[in-house]
XYZ file of C-alpha atoms in Angstrom:
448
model
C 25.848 -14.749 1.361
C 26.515 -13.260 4.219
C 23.350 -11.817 6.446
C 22.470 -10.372 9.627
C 19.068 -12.480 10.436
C 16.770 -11.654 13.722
C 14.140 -13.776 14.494
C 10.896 -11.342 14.741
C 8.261 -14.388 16.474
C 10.681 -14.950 19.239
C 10.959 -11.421 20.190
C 7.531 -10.449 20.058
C 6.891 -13.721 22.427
C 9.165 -12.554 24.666
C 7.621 -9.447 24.572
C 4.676 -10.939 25.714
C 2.721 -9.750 22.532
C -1.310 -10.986 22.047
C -1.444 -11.531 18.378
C -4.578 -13.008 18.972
C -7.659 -10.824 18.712
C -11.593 -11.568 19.499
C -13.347 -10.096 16.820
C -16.204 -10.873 13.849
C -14.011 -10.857 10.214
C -17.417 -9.509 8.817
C -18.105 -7.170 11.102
C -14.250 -5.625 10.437
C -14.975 -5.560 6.663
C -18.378 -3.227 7.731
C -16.488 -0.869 10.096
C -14.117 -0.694 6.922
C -16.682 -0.114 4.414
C -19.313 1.520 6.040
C -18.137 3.352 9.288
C -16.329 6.933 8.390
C -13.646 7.689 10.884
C -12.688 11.330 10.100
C -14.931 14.447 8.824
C -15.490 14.094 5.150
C -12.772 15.267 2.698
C -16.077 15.701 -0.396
C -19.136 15.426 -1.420
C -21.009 13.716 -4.565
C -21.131 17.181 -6.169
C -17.505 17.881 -6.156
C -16.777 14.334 -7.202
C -18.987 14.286 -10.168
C -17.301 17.711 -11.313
C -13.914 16.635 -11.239
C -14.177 15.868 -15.038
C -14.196 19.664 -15.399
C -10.628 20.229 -14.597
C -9.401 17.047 -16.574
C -6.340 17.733 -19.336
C -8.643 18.939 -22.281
C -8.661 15.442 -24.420
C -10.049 13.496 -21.536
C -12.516 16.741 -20.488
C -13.877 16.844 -23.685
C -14.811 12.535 -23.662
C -16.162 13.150 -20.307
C -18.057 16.043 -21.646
C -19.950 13.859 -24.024
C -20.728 10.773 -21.784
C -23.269 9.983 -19.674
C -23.301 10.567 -16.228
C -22.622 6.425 -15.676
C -19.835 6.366 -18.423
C -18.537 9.773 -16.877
C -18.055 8.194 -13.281
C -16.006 4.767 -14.986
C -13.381 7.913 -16.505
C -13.029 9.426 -12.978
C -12.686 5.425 -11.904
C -10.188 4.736 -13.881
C -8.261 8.266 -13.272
C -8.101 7.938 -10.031
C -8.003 4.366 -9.180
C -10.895 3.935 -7.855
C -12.926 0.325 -8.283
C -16.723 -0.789 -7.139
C -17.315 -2.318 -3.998
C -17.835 -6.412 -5.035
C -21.120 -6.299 -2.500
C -22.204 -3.018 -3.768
C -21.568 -1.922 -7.263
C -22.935 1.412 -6.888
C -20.224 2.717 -4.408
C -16.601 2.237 -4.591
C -14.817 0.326 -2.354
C -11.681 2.614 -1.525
C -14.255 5.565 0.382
C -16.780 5.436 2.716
C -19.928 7.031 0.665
C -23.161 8.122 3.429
C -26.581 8.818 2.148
C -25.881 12.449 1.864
C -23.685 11.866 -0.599
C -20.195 12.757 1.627
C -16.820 11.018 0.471
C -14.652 9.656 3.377
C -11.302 7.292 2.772
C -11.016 4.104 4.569
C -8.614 1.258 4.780
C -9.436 0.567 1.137
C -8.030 3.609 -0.307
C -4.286 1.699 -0.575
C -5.686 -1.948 0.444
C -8.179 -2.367 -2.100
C -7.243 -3.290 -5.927
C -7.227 -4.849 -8.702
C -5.584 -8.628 -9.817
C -6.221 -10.080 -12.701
C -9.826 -7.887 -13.709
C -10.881 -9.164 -10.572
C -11.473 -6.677 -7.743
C -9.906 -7.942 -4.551
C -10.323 -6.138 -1.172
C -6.842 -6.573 0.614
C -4.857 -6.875 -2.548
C -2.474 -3.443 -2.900
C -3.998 -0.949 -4.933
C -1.198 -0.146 -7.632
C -3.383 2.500 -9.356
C -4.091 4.536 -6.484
C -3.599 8.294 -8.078
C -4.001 9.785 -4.158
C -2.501 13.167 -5.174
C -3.967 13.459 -8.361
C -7.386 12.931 -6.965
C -6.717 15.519 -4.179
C -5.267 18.231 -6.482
C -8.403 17.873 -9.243
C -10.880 17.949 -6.068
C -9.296 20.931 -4.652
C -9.394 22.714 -7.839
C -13.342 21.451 -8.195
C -14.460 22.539 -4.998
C -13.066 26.452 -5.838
C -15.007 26.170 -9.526
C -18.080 25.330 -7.456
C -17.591 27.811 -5.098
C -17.089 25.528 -1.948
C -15.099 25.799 1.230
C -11.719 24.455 1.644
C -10.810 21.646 4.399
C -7.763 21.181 6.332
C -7.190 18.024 4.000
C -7.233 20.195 0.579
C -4.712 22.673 2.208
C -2.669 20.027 3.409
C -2.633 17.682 0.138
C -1.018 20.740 -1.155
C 1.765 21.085 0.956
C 2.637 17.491 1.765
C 3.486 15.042 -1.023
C 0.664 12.096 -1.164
C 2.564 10.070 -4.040
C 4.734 10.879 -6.601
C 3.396 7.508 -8.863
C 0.070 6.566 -8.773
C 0.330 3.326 -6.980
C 2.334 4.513 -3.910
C 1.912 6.885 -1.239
C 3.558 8.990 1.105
C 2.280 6.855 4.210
C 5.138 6.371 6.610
C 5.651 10.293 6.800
C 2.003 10.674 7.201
C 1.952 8.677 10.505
C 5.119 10.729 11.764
C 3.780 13.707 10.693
C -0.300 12.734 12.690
C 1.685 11.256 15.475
C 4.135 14.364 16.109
C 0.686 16.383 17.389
C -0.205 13.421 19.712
C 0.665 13.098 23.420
C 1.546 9.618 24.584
C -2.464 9.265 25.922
C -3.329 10.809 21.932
C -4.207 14.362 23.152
C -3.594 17.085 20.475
C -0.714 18.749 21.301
C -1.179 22.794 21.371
C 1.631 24.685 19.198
C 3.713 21.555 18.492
C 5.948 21.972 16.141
C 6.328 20.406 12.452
C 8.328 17.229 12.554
C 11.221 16.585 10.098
C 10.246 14.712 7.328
C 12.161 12.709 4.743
C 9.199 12.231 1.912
C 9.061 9.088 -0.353
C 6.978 6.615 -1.604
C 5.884 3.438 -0.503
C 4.049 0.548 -2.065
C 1.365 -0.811 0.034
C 1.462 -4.396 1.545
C -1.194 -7.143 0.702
C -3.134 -7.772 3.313
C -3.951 -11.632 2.786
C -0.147 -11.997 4.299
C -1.282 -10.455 7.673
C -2.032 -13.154 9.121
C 1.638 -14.544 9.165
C 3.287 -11.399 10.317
C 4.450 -10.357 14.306
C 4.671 -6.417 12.386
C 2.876 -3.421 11.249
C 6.099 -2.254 8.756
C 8.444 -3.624 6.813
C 10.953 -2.447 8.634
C 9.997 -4.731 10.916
C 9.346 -1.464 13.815
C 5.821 -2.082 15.133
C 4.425 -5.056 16.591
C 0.558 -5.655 14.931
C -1.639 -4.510 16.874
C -6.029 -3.587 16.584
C -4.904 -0.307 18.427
C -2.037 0.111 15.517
C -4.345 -0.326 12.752
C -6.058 2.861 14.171
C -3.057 5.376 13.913
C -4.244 6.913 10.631
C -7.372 8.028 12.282
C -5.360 10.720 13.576
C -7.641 13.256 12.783
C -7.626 16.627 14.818
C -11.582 15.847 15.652
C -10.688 12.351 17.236
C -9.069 12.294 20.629
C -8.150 9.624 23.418
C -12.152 9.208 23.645
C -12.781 8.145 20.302
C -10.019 5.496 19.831
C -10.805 4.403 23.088
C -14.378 3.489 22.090
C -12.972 1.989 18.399
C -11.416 -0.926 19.895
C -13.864 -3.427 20.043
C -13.921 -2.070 16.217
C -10.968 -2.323 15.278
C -10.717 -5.937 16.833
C -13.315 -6.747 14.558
C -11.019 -5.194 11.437
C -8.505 -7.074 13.099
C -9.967 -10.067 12.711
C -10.862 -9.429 9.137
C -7.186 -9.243 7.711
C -6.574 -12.198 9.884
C -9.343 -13.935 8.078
C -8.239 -13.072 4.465
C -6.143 -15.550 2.062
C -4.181 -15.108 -0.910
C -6.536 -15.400 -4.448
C -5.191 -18.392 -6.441
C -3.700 -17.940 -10.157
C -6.352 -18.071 -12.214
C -4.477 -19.028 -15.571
C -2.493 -22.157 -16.110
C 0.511 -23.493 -14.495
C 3.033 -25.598 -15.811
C 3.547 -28.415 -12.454
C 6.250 -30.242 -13.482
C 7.984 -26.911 -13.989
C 6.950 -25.405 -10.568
C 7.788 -28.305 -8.463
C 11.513 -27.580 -10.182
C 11.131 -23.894 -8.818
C 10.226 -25.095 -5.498
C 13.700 -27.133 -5.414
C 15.524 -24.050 -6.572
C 13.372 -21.781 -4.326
C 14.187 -23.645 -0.955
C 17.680 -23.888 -1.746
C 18.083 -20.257 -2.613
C 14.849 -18.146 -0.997
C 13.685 -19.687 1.746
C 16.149 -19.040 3.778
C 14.863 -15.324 4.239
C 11.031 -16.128 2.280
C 10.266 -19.456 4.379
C 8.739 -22.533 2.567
C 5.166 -22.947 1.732
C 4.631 -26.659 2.450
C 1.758 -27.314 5.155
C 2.480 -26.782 8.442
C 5.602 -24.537 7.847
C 6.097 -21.150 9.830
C 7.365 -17.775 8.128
C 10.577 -16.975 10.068
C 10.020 -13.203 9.588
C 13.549 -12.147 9.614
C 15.306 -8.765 8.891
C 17.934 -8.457 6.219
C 20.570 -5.759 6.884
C 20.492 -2.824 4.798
C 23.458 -3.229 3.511
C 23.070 -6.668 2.914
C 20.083 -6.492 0.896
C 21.058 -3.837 -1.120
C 17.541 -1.737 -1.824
C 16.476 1.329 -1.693
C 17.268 2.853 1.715
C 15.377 6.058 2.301
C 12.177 4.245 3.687
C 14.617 2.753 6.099
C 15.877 5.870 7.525
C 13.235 7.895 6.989
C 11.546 6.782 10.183
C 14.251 8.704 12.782
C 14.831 7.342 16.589
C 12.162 10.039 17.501
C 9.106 9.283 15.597
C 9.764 5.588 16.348
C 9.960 6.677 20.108
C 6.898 9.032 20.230
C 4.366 6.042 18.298
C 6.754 3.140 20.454
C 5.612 5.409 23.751
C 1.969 6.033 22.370
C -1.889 3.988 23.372
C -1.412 2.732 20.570
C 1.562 0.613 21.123
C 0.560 -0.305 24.493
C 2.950 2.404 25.744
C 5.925 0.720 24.326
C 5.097 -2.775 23.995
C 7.691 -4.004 21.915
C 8.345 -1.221 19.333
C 11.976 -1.436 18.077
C 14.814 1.243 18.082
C 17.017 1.158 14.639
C 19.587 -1.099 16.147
C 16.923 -3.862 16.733
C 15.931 -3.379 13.244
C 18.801 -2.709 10.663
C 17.049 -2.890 7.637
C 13.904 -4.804 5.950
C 11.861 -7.290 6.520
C 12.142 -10.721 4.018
C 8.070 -11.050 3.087
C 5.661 -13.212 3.192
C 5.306 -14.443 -0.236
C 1.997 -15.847 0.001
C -0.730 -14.455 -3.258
C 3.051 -12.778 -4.502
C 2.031 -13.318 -8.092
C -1.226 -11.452 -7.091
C 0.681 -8.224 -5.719
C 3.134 -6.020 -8.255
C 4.692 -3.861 -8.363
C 7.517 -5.457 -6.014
C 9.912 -4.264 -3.545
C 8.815 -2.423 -0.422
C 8.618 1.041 -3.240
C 6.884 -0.595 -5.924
C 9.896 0.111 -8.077
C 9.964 -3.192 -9.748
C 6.938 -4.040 -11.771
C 6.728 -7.662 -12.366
C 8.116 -11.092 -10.838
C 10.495 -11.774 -13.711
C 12.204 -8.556 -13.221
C 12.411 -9.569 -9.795
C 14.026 -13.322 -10.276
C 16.177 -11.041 -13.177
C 17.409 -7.917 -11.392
C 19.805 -6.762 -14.638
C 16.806 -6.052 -16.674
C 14.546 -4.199 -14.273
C 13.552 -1.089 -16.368
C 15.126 2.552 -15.474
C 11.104 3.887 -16.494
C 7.990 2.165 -16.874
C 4.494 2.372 -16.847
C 1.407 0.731 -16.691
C -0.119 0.514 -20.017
C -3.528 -1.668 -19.206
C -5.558 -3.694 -16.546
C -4.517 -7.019 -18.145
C -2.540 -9.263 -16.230
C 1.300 -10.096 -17.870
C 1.215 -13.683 -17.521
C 4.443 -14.382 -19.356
C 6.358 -11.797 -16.564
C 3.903 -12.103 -13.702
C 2.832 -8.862 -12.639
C 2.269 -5.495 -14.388
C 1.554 -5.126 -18.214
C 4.141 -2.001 -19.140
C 6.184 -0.292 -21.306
C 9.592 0.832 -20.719
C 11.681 3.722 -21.177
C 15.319 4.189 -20.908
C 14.124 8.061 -19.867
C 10.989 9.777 -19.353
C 9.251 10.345 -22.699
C 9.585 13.949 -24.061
C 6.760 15.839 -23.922
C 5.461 14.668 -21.248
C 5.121 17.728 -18.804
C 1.768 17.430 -17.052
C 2.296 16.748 -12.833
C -0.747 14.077 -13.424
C 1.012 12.609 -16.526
C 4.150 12.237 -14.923
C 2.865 10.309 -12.259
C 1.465 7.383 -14.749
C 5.628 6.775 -15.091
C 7.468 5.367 -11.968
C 10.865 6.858 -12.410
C 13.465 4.133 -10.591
C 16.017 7.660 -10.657
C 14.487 9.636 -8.405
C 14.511 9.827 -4.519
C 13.586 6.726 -2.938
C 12.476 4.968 -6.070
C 15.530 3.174 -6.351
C 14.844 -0.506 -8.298
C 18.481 -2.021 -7.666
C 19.230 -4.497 -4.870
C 17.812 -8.218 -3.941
C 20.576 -8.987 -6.187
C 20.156 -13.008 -4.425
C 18.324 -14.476 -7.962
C 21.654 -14.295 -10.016
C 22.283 -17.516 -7.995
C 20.101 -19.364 -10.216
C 20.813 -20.095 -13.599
C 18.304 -18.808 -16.198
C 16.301 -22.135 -15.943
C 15.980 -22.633 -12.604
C 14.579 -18.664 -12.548
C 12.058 -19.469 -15.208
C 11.337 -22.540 -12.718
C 10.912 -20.467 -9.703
C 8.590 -18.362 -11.612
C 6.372 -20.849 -12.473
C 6.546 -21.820 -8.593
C 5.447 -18.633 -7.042
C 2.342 -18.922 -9.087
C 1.414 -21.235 -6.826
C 1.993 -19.700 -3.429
């Protein structure tokens, strides 16, 4: 194999770049949890009505439930879970006493693995546009005023497949208004945009990274963790008075590590996959032993094969305006496309504990990782439960989509590997191993 490797930690100390940061882990989680950031997108009311616009089957379940059983349907909908240290509220919104909904950190951070709800872990049944289209619809049966955010869910894509999310174009598109001090530029114009999806990282790896992205553009930052703040009420004031905050968030996703595998694991088999795995992965991956360092290296684009529209999507000017920006430290390291040719090897720390894989969440389960031939052309997630023969997503799959189904919130249950930027070919490197040294290195990454 043949790769173009750049070795991230040694250019970020050069830089000169503080990945340190002073803050309280607890006191991060509570900024997260209970500290709203941007005006409220809803209140209780409209939330508790959404089961009024619901595809008639589900409406008429919902009609018949109780108000507590009602809520779990909208739950499970949307992809929304309980907070662990508070039950009564979920964990992806900040809820006040009035009863007003705001999203936090949570929203794409905070999931499911295993039954178990994990804050940090990616949140692969996020339905972000579904939600927004059924509250926007809600708020005009009850007679309530549109925001900016129900306006703008309609015009910009928030996720095509529930489970991913339109997030690098939402920076570009927030940071396009912004000065370099974060003053709201009057009568700036709409950016360019190249919309995809994007499966969201696991935070428990934060602590070994020197980025933000995974294309390796922004070095981590507390002021870069604020950029989706970007709210036209918050100016250079505001962020300016978050940072002690946000060192405290900071702090928190330093503080977080990887849940263990709670089912069995075949050793003797796993310390075979750990031969096979430093021979073939860590090259790019690292090892896992104590005391080893993640190289954090970028694989060229063309090398690694995947999908490639994330990877251009963010042009030479939005990385310049954010590289410029407070928020970087007025270009403290940010990276131009020549630094960074493609994407970023992970960490593979908790892996077992984050599907769908890839940085799209195209590929739905380690095995059809470690066996690239077989990755599915359509799937979807059929239950909660954990695949524990395949690690990673229970699903079914589909050669095509299913006929009949022709419902915009139905059609995002299905990821779709044949549309724009859902591409699930690439990372080819596994046909190295032989079929038993893959089931080996399956059993192995259980263990990380």
């Amino acid at each position: 194999m043949k790769f173009r490797l750049i070795p991230l930690g040694l250019f970020v100390l050069l830089c000169g770049a503080s990945l340190a940061a002073a803050g309280d882990p607890e006191k991060g989680y509570r900024v997260i949890v209970d500290k709203p950031l941007i005006s409220p997108y809803w209140d209780q009311e409209t939330f508790d009505n959404t089961w009024r616009v619901w595809p008639q089957e589900l409406k008429e379940l919902a009609e018949k439930a109780s108000p507590d059983q009602r809520r779990k349907l909208a739950y499970e909908r949307y992809g929304l879970t309980p907070r662990p240290d508070n039950p009564d509220k979920p964990l992806q919104y900040v809820v006040s006493d009035d009863g007003d909904w705001t999203p936090n950190c949570f929203t794409c951070h905070g999931g499911e693995v295993a039954g178990q709800v994990i804050p940090g872990a990616p949140n692969h049944r996020y339905a972000m546009q579904t939600l927004a289209d059924d509250i926007r619809i809600a708020k005009m049966l009850l007679g309530k005023k549109l925001l900016t955010s129900d306006y703008g869910s309609a015009l910009v894509p928030l996720g095509g497949t529930n489970g991913t999310t339109n997030a690098v174009m939402f920076g570009v598109i927030l940071m396009s208004f912004r000065d370099a001090d974060l003053n709201v530029h009057r009568g700036a114009g709409f950016p360019p945009t190249k919309h995809h999806d994007m499966d969201a990282p696991a935070w428990w790896s934060f602590s070994a990274k020197d980025y933000l992205y995974c294309d390796a553009f922004a070095p981590k930052s507390s002021k870069g963790l604020m950029q989706f703040a970007l709210a036209r009420e918050n100016g250079p004031k505001k962020f300016r008075g978050w940072q002690e905050d946000f060192e405290h968030v900071y702090a928190y996703l330093q503080s977080l590590e990887a849940p263990k595998y709670p089912f069995e694991i075949d050793r003797p088999l796993a310390e075979q996959g750990r031969i096979a795995f430093e021979k073939t992965c860590a090259q790019c991956h690292g090892k896992y032993e104590t005391g080893e360092k993640y190289p954090s290296v970028v694989v060229d684009i063309a090398e690694i094969g995947t999908d490639p529209v994330r990877y251009e999507a963010l042009s030479p000017a939005a990385r310049k305006v954010y590289g410029d920006s407070w928020f970087n430290d007025y270009n403290r390291g940010a990276k131009s496309a020549d630094d960074t040719p493609g994407y970023v090897a992970p960490h593979l720390s908790g892996v077992w504990a984050s599907p769908p894989y890839l940085h799209n969440g195209s590929v739905p389960t380690l095995w059809h990782i470690l066996n690239p031939t077989e990755r599915p052309t359509v799937w979807r997630r059929t239950s909660g439960d954990y695949d524990q023969q395949h690690s990673g997503l229970t699903i079914e799959a589909f050669s095509t989509m299913p006929p009949g189904v022709t419902r915009r919130d139905e059609k995002r249950t299905y990821f779709d590997t044949r549309k724009f930027g859902k591409s699930a070919t690439g990372h080819d490197y596994p046909d190295e191993l032989s079929a038993a040294e893959k089931r080996a290195v399956l059993e192995y990454l259980k263990t990380l």
